[in-house]
mmCIF file of C-alpha atoms and ligand atoms in Angstrom:
data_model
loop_
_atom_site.group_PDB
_atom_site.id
_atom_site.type_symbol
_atom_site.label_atom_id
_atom_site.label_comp_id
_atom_site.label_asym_id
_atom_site.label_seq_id
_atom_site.Cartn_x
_atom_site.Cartn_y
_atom_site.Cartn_z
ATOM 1 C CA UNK A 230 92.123 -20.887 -115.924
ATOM 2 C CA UNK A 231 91.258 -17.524 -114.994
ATOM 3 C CA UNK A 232 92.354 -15.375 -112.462
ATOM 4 C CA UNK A 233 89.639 -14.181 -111.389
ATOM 5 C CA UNK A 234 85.976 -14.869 -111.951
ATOM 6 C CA UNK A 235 83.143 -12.761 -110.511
ATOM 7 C CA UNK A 236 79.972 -14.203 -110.325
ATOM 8 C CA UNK A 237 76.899 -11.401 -111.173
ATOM 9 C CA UNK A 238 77.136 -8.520 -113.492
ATOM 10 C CA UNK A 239 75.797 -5.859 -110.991
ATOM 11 C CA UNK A 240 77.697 -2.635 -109.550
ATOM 12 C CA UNK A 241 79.118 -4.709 -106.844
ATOM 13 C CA UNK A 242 80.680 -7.343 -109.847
ATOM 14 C CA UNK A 243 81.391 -4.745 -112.411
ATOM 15 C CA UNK A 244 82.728 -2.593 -110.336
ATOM 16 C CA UNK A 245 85.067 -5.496 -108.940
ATOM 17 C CA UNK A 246 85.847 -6.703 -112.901
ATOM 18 C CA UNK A 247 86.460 -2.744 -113.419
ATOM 19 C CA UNK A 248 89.239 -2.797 -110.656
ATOM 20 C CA UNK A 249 90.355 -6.478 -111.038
ATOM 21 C CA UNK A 250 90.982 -6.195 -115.014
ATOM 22 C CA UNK A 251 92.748 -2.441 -114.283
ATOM 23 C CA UNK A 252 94.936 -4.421 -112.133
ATOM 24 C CA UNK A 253 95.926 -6.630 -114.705
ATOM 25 C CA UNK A 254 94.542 -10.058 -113.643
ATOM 26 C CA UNK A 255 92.454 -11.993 -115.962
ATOM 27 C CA UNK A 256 89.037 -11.213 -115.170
ATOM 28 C CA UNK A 257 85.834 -13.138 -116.233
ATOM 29 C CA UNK A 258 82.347 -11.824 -114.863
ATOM 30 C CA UNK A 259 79.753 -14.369 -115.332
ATOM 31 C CA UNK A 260 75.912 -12.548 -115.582
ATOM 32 C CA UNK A 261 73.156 -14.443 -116.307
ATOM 33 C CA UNK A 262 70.983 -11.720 -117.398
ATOM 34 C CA UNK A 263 71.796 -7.778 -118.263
ATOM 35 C CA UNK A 264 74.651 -5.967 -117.355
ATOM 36 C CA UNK A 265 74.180 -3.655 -114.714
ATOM 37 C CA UNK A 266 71.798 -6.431 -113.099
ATOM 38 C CA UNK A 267 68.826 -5.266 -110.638
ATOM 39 C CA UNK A 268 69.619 -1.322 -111.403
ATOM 40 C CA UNK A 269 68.734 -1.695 -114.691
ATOM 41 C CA UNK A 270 65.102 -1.753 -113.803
ATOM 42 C CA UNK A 271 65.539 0.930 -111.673
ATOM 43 C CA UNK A 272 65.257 4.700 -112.754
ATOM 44 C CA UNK A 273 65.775 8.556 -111.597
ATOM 45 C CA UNK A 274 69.069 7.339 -109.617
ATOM 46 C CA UNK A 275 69.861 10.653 -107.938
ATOM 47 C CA UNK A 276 72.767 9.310 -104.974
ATOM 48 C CA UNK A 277 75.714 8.095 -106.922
ATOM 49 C CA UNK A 278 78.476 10.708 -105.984
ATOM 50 C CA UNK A 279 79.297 12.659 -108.934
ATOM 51 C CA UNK A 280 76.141 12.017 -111.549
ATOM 52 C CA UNK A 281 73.255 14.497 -111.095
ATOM 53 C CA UNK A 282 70.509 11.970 -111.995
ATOM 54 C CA UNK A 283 70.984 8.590 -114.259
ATOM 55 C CA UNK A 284 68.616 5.251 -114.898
ATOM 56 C CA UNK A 285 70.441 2.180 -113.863
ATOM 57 C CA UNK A 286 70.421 0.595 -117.230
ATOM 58 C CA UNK A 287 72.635 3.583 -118.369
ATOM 59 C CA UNK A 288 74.837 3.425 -114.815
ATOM 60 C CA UNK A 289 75.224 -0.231 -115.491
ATOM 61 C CA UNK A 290 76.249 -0.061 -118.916
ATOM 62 C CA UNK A 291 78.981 2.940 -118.196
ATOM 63 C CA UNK A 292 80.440 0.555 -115.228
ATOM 64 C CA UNK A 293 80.588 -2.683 -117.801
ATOM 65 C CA UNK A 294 81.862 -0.167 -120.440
ATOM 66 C CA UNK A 295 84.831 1.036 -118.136
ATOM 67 C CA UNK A 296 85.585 -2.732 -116.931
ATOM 68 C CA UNK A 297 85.275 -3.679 -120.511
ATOM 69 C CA UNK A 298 87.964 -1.083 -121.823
ATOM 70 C CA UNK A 299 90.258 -2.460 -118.911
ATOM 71 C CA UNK A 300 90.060 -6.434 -120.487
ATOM 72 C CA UNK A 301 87.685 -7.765 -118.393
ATOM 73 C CA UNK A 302 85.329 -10.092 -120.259
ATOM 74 C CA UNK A 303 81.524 -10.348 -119.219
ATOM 75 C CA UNK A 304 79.285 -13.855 -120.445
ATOM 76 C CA UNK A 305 75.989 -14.559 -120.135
ATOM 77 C CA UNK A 306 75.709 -17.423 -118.476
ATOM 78 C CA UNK A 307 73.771 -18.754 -115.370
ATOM 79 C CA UNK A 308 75.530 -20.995 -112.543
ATOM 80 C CA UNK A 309 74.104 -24.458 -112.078
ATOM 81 C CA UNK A 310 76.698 -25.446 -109.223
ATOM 82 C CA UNK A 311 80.643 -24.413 -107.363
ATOM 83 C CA UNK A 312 83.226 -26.404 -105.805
ATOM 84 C CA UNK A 313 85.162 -23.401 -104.147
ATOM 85 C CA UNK A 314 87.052 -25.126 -100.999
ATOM 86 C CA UNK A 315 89.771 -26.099 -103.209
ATOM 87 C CA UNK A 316 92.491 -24.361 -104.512
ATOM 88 C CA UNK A 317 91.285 -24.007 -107.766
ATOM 89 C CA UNK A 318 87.503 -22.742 -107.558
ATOM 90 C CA UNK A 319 85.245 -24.273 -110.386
ATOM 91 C CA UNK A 320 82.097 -23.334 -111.285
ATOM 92 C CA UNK A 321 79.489 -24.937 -113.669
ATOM 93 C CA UNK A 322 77.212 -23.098 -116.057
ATOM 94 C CA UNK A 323 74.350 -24.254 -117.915
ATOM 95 C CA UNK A 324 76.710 -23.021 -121.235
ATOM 96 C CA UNK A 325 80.226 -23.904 -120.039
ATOM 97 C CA UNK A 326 82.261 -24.584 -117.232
ATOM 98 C CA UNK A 327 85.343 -22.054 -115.924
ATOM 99 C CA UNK A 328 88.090 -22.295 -113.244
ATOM 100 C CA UNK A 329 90.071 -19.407 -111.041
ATOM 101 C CA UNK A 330 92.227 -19.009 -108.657
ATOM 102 C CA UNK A 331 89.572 -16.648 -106.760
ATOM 103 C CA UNK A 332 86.042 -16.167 -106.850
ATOM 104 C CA UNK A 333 83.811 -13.379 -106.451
ATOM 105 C CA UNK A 334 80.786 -13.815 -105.456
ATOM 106 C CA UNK A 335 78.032 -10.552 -106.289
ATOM 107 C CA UNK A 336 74.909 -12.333 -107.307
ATOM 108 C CA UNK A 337 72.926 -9.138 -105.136
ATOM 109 C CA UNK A 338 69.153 -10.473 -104.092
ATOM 110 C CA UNK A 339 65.818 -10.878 -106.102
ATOM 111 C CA UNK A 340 62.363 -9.250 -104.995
ATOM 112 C CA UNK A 341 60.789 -11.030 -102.122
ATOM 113 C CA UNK A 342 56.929 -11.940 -103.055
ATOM 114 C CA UNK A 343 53.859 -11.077 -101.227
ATOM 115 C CA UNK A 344 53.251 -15.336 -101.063
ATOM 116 C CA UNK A 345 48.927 -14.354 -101.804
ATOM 117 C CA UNK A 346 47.106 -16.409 -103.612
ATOM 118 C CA UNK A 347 47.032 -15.273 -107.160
ATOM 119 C CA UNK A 348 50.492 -13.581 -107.157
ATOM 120 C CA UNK A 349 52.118 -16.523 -108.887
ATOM 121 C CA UNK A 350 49.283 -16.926 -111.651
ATOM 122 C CA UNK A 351 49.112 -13.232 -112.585
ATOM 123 C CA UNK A 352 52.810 -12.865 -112.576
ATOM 124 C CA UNK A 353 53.072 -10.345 -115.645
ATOM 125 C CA UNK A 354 49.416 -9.980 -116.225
ATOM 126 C CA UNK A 355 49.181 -7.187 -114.034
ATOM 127 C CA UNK A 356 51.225 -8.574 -111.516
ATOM 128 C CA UNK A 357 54.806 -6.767 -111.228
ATOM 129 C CA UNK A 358 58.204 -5.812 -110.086
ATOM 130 C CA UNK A 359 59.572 -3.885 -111.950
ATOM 131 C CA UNK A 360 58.039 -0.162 -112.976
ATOM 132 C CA UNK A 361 60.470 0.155 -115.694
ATOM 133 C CA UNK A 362 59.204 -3.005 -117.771
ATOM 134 C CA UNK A 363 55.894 -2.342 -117.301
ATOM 135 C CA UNK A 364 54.884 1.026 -115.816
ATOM 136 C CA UNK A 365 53.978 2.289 -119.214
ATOM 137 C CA UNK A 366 51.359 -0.641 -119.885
ATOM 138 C CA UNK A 367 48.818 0.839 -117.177
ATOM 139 C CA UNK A 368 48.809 4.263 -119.114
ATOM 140 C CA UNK A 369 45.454 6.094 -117.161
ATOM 141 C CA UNK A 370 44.813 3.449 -115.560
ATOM 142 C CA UNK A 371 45.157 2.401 -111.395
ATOM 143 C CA UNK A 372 48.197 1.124 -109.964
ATOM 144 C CA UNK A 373 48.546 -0.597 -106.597
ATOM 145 C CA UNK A 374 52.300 -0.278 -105.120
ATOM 146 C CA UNK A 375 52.558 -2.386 -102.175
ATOM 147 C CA UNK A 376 55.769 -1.852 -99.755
ATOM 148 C CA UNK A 377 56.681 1.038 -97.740
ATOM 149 C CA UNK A 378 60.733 1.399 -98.246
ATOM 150 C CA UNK A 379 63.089 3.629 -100.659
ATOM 151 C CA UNK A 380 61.673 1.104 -103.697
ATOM 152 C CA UNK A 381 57.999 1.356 -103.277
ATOM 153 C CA UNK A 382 58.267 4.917 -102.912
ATOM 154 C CA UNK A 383 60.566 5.685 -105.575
ATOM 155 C CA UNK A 384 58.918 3.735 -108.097
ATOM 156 C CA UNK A 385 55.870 4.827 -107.139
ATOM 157 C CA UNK A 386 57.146 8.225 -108.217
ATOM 158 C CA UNK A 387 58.299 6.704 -111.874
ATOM 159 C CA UNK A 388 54.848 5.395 -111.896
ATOM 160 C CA UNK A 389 52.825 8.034 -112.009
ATOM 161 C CA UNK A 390 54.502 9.617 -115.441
ATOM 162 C CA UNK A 391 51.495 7.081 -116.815
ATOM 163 C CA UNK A 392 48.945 6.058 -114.073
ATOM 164 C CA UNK A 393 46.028 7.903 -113.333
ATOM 165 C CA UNK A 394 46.768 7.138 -109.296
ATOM 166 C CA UNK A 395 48.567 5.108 -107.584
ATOM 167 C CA UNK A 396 48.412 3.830 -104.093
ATOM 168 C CA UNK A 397 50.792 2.913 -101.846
ATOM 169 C CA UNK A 398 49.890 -0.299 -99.908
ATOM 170 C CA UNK A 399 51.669 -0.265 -96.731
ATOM 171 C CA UNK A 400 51.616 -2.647 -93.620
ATOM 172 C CA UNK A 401 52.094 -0.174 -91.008
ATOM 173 C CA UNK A 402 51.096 3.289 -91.086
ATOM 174 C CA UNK A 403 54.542 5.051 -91.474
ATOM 175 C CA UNK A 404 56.643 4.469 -94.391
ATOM 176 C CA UNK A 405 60.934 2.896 -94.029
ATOM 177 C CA UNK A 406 61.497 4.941 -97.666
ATOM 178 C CA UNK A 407 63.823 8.036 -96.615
ATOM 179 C CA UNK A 408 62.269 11.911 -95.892
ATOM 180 C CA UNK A 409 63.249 13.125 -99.309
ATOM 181 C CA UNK A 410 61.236 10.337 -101.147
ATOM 182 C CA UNK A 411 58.523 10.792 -98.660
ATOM 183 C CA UNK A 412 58.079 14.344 -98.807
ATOM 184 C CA UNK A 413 58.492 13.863 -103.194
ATOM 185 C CA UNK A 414 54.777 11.236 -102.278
ATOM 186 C CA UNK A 415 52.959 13.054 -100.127
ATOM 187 C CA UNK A 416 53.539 15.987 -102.223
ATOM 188 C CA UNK A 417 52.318 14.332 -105.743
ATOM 189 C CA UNK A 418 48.467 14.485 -106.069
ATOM 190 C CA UNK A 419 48.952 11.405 -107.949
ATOM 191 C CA UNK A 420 49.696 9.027 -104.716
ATOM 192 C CA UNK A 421 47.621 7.958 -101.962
ATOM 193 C CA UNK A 422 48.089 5.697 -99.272
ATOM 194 C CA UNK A 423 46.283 2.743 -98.005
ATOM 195 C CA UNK A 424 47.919 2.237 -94.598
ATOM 196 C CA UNK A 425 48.047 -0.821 -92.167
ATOM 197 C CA UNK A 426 46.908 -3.048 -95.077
ATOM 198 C CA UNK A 427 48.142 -6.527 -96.321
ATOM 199 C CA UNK A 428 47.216 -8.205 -99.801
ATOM 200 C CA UNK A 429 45.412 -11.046 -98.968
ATOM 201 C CA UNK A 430 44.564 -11.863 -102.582
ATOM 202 C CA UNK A 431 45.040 -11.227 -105.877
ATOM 203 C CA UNK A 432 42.140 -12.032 -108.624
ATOM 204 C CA UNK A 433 41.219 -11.367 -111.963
ATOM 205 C CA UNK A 434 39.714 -13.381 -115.245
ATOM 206 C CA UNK A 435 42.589 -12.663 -117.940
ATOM 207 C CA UNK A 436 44.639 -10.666 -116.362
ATOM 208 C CA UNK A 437 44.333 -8.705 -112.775
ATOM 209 C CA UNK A 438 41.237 -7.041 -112.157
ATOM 210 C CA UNK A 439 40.625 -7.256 -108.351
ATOM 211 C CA UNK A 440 42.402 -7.152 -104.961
ATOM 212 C CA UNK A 441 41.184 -8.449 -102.246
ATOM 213 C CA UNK A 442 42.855 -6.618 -99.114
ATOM 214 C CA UNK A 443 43.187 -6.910 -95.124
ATOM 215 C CA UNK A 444 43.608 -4.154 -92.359
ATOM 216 C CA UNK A 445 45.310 -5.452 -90.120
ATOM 217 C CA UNK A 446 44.492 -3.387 -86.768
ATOM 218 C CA UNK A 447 40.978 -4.331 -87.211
ATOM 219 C CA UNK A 448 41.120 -7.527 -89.549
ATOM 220 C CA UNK A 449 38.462 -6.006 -91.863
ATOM 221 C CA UNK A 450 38.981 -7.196 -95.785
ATOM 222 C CA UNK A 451 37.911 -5.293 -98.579
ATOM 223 C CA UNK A 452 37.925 -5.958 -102.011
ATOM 224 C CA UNK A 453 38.805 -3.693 -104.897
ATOM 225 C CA UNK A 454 37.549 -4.311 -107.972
ATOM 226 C CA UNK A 455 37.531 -2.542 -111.569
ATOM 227 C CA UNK A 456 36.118 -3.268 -115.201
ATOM 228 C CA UNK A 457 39.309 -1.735 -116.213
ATOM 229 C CA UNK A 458 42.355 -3.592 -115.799
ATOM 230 C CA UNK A 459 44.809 -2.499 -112.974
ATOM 231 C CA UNK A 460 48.614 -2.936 -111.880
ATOM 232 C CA UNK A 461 50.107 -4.240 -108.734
ATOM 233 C CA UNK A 462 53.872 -3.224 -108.389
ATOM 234 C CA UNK A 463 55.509 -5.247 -106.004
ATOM 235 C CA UNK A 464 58.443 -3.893 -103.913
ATOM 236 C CA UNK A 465 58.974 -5.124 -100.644
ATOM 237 C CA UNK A 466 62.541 -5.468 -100.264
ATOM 238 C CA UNK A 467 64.680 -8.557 -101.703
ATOM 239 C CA UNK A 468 65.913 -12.153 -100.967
ATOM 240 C CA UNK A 469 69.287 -13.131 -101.552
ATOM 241 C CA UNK A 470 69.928 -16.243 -103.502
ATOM 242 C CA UNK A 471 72.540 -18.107 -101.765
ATOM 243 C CA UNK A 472 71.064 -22.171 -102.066
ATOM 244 C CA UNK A 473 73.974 -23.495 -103.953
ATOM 245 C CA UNK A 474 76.863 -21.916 -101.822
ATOM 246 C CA UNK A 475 75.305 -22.806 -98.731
ATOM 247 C CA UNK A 476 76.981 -25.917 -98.383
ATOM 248 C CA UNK A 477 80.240 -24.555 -98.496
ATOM 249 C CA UNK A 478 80.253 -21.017 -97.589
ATOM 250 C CA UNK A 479 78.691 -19.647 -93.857
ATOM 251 C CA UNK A 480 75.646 -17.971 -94.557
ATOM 252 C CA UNK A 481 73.483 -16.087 -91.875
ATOM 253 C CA UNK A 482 70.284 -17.352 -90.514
ATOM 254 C CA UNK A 483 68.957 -14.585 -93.161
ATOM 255 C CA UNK A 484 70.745 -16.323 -96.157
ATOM 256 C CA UNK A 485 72.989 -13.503 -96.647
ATOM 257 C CA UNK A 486 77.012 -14.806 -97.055
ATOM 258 C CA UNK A 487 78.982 -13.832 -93.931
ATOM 259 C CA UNK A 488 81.876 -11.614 -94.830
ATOM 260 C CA UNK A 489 84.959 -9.698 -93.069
ATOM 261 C CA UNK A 490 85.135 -6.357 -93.889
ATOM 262 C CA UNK A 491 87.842 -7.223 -96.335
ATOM 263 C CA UNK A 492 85.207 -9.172 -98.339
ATOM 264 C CA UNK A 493 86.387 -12.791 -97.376
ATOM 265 C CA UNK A 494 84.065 -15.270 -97.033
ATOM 266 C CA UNK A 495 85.488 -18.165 -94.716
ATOM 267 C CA UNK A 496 86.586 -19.871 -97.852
ATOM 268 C CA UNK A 497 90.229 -19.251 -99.073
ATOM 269 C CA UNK A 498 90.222 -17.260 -102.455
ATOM 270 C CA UNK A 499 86.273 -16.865 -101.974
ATOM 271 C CA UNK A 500 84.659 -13.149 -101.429
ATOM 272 C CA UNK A 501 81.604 -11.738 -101.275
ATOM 273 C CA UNK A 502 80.200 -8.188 -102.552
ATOM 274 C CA UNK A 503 77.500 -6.072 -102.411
ATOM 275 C CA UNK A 504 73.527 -6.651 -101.427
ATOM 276 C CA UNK A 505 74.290 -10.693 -101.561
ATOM 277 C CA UNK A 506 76.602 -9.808 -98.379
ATOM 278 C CA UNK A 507 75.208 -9.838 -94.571
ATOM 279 C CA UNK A 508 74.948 -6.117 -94.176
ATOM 280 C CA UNK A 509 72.655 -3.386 -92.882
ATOM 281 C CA UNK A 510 72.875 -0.608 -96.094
ATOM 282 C CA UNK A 511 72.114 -1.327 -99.391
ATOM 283 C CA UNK A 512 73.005 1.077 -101.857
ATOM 284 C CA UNK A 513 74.636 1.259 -105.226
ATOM 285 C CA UNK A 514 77.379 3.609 -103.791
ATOM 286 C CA UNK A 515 78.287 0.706 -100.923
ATOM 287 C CA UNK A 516 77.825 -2.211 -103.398
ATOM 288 C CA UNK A 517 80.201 -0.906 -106.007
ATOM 289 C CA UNK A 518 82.649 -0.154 -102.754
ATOM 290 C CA UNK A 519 82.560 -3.535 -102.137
ATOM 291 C CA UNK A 520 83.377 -4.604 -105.404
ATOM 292 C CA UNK A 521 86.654 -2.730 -105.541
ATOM 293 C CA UNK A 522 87.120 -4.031 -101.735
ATOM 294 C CA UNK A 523 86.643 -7.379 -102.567
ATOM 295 C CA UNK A 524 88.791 -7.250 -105.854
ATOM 296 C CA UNK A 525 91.463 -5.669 -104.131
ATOM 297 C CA UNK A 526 91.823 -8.454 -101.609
ATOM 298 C CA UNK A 527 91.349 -11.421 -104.716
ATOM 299 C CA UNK A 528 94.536 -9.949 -106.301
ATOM 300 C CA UNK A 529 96.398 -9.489 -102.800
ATOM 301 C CA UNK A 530 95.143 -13.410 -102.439
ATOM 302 C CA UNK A 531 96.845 -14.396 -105.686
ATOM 303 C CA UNK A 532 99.909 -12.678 -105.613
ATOM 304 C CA UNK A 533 100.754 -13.668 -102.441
ATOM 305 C CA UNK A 534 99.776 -17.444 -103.228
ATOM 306 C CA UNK A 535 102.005 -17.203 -105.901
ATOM 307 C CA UNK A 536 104.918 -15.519 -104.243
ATOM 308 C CA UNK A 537 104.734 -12.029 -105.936
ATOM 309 C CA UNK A 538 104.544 -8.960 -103.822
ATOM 310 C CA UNK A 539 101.092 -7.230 -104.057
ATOM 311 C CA UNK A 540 100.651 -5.894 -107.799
ATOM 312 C CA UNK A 541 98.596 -2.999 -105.875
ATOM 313 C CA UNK A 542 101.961 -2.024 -103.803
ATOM 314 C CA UNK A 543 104.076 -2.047 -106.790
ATOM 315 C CA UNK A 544 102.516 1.392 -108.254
HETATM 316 P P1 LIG B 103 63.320 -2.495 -97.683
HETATM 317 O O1 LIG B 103 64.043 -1.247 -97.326
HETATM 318 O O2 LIG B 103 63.692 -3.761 -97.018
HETATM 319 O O3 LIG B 103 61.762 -2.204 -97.468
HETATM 320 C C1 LIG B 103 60.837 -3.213 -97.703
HETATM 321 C C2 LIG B 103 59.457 -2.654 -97.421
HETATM 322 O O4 LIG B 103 58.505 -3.666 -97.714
HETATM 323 C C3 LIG B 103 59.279 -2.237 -95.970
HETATM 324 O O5 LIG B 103 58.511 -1.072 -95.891
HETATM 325 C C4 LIG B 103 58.556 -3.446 -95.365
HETATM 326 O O6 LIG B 103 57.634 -3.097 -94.349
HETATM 327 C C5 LIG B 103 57.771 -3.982 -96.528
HETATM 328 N N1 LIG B 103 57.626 -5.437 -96.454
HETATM 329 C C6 LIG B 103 58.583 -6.367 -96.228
HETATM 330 N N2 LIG B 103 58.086 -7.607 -96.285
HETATM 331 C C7 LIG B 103 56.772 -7.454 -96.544
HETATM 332 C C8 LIG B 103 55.715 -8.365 -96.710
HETATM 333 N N3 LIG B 103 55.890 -9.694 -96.651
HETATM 334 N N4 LIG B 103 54.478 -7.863 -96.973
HETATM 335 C C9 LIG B 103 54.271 -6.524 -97.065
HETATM 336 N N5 LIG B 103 55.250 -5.610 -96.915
HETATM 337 C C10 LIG B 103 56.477 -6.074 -96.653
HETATM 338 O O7 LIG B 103 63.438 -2.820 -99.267
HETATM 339 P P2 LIG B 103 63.602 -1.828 -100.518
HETATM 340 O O8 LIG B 103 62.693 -0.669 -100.424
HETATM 341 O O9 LIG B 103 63.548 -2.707 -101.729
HETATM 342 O O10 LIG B 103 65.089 -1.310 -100.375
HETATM 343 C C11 LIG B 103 66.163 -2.254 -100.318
HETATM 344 C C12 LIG B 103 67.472 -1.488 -100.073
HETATM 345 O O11 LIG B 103 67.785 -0.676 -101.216
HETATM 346 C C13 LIG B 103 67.352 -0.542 -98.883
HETATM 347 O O12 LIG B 103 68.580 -0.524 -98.225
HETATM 348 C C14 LIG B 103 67.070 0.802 -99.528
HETATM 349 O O13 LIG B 103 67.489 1.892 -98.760
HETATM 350 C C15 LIG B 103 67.865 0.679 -100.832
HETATM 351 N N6 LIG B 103 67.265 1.547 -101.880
HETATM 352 C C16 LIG B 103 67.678 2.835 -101.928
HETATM 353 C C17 LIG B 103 67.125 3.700 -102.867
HETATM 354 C C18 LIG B 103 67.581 5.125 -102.879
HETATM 355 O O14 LIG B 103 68.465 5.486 -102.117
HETATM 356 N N7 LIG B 103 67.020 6.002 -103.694
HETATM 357 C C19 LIG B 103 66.155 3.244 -103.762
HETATM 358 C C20 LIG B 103 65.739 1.915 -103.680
HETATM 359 C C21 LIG B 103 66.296 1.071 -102.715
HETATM 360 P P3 LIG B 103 58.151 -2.591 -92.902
HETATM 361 O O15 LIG B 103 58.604 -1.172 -93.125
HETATM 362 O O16 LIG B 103 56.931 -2.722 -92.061
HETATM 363 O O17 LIG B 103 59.247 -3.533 -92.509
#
């Protein structure tokens, strides 16, 4: 049995497996894809305190490095179901099964779709979420970006290193992004907007090679159609995944898992960290503060279940 386990290899889980492995408890993060998670498809990180400018992939992989070097042990594996009300927490992967004495939960969110017809079948034939992957496919070509927050914008920016334009498909006719990324797009030649305007379709033969969309202050549709294939970046904000703790752990009407600010769920020995966590800011900064929040309070959780005074308080 482990100590602890931590569930999602982002900064909010690394970052806990960082501090939970540095204070000596055996530490097990469970990642069912890269480490470093959703950053890693993110690039031109310029707001982590102390690094000038970084890509996620190489922020994720210094955080799993660190965590690493401390003992903590990272497997790819994917979680099929929990039982976390007891006092030992078990959770069941599709590769193997493990047990703690505290859990961690840090799963963080995955890209909410648009829900038009087509998005589904054209899913990686010109259909997209993340620049990183596939920004470089649609060199001189158009690219649709459709959202209007800090993601659309920013990877908008990425985007044009190898589109001949890109536009910015918003449903209202202000962007949510922040000043500095909106002053970085209406400053490249590269971007222009389409404002108040919903995808209402998304066509093509082989892959994607019209878009059918809607104003929506005067319900006109247009369609926009090339001989040249095109890309449609999709970034309009994230859904947390939360089906399989919902039976056991309170979750808000938004799916996100209720939390104290010490990172306790309302399950003994279960915490939460990071974007998967009811909350109103996302960044990497805040996740990877939960992380060590969250990992403090696991240890404080053993120890004190076990009759030791606070490893933390010893130092
Ligand atoms: P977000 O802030 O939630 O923005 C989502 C955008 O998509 C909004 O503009 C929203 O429109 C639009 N949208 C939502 N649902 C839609 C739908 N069904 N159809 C069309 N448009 C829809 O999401 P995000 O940009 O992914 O950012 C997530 C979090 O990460 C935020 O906290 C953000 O600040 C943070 N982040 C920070 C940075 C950075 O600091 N550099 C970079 C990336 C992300 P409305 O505006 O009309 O609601």
């Amino acid at each position: 049995m482990h100590d602890i386990i931590i569930i999602g290899g982002g900064p909010a889980g690394l970052t806990a497996g960082l501090y939970a492995a540095r204070g000596k408890k055996d530490t097990l993060i469970i990642e069912k894809g890269i480490e470093g998670g959703q950053i890693t498809e993110t690039t031109g990180i310029e707001n982590y305190p102390g690094i000038d400018q970084i890509d996620g992939a190489e922020l994720g992989k210094k955080i799993a490095d660190q965590a690493k070097k401390f003992g903590a042990k990272i497997v790819m594996d994917e979680v099929e179901s929990v039982d976390l009300t007891g006092e030992v927490k078990k959770i069941k992967c599709y590769v193997d099964d493990y047990e703690a004495k505290a859990v961690i939960i840090a799963t963080g969110a995955n890209p909410r779709q648009i829900g038009a017809p087509g998005e589904d079948k054209y899913k990686g034939r010109g259909v997209s979420y993340c620049s990183l992957c596939d920004a470089a496919f649609y060199e001189g070509e158009d690219v649709y970006v459709v959202g209007g927050g800090d993601s659309a914008v920013q990877e908008a920016i990425f985007i044009t290193n190898f589109a001949k334009k890109v536009y910015i498909i918003h449903r209202r006719d202000e962007l949510r992004a922040s000043k500095i990324l909106q002053e970085k797009a209406f400053n490249n030649d590269k971007i222009d907007f389409i404002w108040n305007s919903e995808v209402v379709e998304i066509k093509g033969d082989k892959v994607v090679n019209e878009l059918v969309l809607k104003n929506n202050q005067t319900g006109e549709e247009r369609s926009i159609k090339s001989d040249d294939p095109f890309g449609i970046f999709v970034f309009i904000g994230y859904v947390p995944n939360t089906d399989i703790y919902k039976d056991q752990i309170n979750i808000s009407e938004d799916h996100y898992i209720i939390t104290d600010e010490e990172m306790k769920t309302n399950v003994t020995g279960v915490f939460a960290a990071g974007d998967i966590r009811k909350k109103t800011v996302r960044q990497i900064v805040n996740a990877a503060g939960d992380g060590a929040i969250a990992s403090i309070n696991a240890q404080k959780y053993i120890d004190e279940a076990e009759g030791n005074l606070y490893e933390g308080f010893k130092k």
